[in-house]
XYZ file of C-alpha atoms in Angstrom:
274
model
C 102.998 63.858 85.433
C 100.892 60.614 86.438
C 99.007 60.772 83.380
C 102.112 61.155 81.305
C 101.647 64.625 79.483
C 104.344 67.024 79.203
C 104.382 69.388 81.325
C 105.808 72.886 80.590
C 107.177 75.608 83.301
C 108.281 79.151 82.944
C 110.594 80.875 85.879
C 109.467 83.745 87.600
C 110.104 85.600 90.271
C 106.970 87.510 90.899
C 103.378 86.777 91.168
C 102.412 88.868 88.223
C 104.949 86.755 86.245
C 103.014 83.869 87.409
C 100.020 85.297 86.365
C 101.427 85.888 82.653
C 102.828 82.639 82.370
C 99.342 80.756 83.111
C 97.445 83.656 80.741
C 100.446 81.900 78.191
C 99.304 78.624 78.725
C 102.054 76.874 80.857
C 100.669 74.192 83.311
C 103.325 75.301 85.719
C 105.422 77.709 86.946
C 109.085 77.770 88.126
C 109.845 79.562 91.320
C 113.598 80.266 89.687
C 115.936 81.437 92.768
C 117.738 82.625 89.696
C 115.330 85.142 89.007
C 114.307 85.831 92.733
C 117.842 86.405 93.380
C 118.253 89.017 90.768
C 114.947 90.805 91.518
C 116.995 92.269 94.552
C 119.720 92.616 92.265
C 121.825 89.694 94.318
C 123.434 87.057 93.188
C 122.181 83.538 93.041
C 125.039 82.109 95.241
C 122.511 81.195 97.976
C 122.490 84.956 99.621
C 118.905 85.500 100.331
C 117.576 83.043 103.180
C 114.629 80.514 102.586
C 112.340 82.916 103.897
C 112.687 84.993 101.164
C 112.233 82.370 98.819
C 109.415 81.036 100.331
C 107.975 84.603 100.452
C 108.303 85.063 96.421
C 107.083 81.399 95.926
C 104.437 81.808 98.284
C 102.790 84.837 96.530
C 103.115 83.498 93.388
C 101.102 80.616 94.124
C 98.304 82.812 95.897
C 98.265 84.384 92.753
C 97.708 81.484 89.989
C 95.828 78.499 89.717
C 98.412 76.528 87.912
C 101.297 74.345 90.354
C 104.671 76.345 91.359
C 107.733 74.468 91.454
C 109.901 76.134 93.702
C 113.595 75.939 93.088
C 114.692 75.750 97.048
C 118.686 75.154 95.734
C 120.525 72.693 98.026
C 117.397 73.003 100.485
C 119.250 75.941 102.648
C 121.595 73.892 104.526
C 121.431 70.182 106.353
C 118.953 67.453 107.142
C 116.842 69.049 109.168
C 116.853 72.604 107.159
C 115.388 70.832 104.362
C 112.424 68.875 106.505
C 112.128 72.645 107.862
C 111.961 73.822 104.268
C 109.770 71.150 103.270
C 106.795 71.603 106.044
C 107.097 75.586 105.310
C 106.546 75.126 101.656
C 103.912 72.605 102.571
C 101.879 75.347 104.695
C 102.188 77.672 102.008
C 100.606 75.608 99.523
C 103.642 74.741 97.557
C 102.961 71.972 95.023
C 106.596 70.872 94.328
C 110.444 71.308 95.355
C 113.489 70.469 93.475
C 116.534 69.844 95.410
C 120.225 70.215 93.996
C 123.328 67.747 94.728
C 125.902 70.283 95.337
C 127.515 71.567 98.062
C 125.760 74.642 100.131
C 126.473 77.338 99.444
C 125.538 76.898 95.718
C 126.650 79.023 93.112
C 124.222 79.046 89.753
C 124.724 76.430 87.226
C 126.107 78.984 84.317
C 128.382 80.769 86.511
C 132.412 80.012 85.709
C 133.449 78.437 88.963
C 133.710 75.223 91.164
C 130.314 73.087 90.989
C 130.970 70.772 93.734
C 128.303 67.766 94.656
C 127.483 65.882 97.673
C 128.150 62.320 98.218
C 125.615 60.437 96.799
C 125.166 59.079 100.186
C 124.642 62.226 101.726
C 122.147 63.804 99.000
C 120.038 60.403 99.236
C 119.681 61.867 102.765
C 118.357 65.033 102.156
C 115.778 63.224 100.219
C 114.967 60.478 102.767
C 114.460 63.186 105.029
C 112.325 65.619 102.648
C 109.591 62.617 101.974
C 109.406 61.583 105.043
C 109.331 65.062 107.172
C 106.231 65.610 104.364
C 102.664 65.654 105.881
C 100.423 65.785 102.699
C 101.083 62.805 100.000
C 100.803 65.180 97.402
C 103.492 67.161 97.837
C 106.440 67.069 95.066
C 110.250 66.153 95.407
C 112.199 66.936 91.996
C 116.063 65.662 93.053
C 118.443 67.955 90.622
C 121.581 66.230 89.949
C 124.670 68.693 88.911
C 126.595 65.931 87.732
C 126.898 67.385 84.055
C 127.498 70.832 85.351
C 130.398 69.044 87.151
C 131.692 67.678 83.961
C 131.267 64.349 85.363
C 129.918 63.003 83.004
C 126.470 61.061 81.305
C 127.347 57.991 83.602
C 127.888 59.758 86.711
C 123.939 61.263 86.249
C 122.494 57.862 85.962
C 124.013 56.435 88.917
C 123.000 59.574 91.205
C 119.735 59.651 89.332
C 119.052 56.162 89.956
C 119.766 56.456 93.885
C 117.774 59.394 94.251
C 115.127 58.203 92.538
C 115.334 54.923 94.685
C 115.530 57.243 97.753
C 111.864 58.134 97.057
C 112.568 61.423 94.912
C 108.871 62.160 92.502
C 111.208 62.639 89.538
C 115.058 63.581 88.765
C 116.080 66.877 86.913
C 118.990 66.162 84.748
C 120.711 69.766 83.579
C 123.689 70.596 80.971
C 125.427 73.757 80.083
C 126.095 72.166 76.204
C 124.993 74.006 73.298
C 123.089 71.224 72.357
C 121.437 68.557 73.747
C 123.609 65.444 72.795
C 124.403 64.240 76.475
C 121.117 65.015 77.783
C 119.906 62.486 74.965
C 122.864 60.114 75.553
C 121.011 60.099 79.623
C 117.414 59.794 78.201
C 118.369 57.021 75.805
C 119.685 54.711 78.816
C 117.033 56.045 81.487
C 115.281 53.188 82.564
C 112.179 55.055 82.842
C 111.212 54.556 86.923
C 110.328 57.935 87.118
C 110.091 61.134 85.115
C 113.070 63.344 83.959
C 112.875 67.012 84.257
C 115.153 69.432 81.814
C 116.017 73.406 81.518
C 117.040 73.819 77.884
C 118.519 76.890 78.346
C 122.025 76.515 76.700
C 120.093 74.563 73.712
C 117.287 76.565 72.833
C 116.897 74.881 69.684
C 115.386 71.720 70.818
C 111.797 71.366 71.173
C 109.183 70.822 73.815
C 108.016 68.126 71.492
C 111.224 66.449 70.629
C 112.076 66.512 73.824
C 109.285 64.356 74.803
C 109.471 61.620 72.219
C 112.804 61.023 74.145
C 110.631 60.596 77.039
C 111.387 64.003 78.759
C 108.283 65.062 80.922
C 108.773 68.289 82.197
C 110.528 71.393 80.170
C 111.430 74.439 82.350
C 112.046 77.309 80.594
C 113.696 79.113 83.889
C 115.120 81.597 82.974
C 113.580 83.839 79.619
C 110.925 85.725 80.753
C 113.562 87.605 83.201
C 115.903 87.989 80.373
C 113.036 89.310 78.232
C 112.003 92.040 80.915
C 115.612 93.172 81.197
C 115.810 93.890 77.434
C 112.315 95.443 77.690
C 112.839 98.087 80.147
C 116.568 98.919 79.133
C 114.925 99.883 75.761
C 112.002 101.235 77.041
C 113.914 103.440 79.322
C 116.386 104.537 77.121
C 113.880 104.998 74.592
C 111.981 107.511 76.833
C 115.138 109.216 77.900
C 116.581 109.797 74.509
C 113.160 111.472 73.431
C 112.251 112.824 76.151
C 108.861 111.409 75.740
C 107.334 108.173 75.759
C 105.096 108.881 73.157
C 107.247 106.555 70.531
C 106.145 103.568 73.641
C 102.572 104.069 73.870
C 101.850 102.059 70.785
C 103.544 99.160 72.077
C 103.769 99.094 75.783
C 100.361 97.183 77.608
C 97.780 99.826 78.363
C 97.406 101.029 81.944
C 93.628 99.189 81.863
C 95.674 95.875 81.694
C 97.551 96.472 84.729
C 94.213 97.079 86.346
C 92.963 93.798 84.540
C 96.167 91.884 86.079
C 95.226 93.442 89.099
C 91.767 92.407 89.163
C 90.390 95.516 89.979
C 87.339 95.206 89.463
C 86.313 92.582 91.288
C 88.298 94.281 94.379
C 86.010 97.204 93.882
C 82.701 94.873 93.424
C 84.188 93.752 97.010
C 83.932 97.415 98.652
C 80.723 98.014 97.245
């Protein structure tokens, strides 16, 4: 981010999607409590506690060489939650956070319901408190602002994304549920550029990594696809195998069982025991 590339995430929710998303390339990977969240088959309406989120960030990261951004949500309650959250993530090697401006508990951004956000005052707060309950001066603070979830508008994003970038936050994440990306380019056109903007394209798929950066986006998170792409997998897979009764009509296209083992990194494991 200090040099100025763009950098591009994919969500996961495991440490072998970790793992697949550096072997793709990515320079980062998004600890999605979207996908964490529906691993258990929960919703992402801040159910599981942040020591279950740290858990699934935490192995990802022990699993790939590449940064993880964990998505802690609202940062699992008040002030002093988040500089708890923050020194936790910290010990666990956590590169970056990204905080939300809505109210706890959240709801996720696609979901048809109330998308209420904090005072400005009081989210500015959260992030005072974040950098300074941080011991190591690398450590990451993306402020999320919900303020075009909230339908309030491209005006309403500036301002919050000017105090919270003002209260010390590394870089703002802007998000939109459009189908395209007209007011996320109506916020990067009058961004005054003091200090990067983070976007999830996921409701406007059709704009790309690189025209997003000659608007002066640096970070893309893809959050949410490679979940969606499992799902689809292993509903046909299984239904595949059930309908035939075999999974002989798979085997051509499924990953062999010596690429788990690969993934695993079995072999050096055994070099270990010897």
């Amino acid at each position: 981010m200090a040099r100025g590339d763009l950098i591009r995430a994919a969500g996961a929710h495991d440490a072998l999607g970790s793992t697949l998303a550096q072997q793709a390339r990515f320079q980062a990977v998004w600890a999605s409590s979207l996908e964490v969240s529906a691993s258990r088959c929960l919703p992402d309406a801040s159910v599981l506690t942040m020591t279950e989120y740290l858990a699934a960030a935490a192995n990802m990261q022990k699993a790939v060489d590449i940064p993880v951004v964990a998505d802690v949500d609202t940062g699992f309650g008040n002030n002093l939650n988040v500089a708890h959250m923050v020194r936790e993530y910290e010990a666990a090697g956590i590169t970056a956070v990204c905080i939300e401006d809505k109210v706890y508990p959240k709801v996720n951004s696609f979901a048809a319901t109330d998308h209420e956000l904090l005072p400005v005052a009081t989210f500015t707060r959260k992030l005072t408190t974040a950098k300074a309950a941080q011991r190591d001066e690398d450590l990451y603070v993306i402020a999320r602002t919900e303020a075009l979830i909230n339908k309030k508008g491209v005006d309403e994003a500036l301002d919050r994304c000017y105090a919270y970038a003002e209260a010390g936050a590394d870089s703002v994440l802007v998000h939109s549920k459009k189908k395209d990306q007209g007011e996320i380019v109506e916020f990067l056109d009058s961004w005054d550029g003091r200090c990067p903007v983070v976007i999830v394209p996921t409701t406007y798929p059709q704009w790309s990594a690189a025209e997003a950066e000659k608007h002066g986006v640096s970070m893309v998170i893809y959050a949410n696809q490679g979940l969606r792409a499992t799902i689809q997998a292993l509903r046909d897979a299984f239904r595949t195998i059930y309908d035939d009764g075999t999974s002989l009509g798979l085997e051509n296209t499924i990953a062999p069982v010596s690429d788990i083992f690969a993934l695993q990194k079995l072999d050096d494991w055994l070099a270990l025991e010897a």
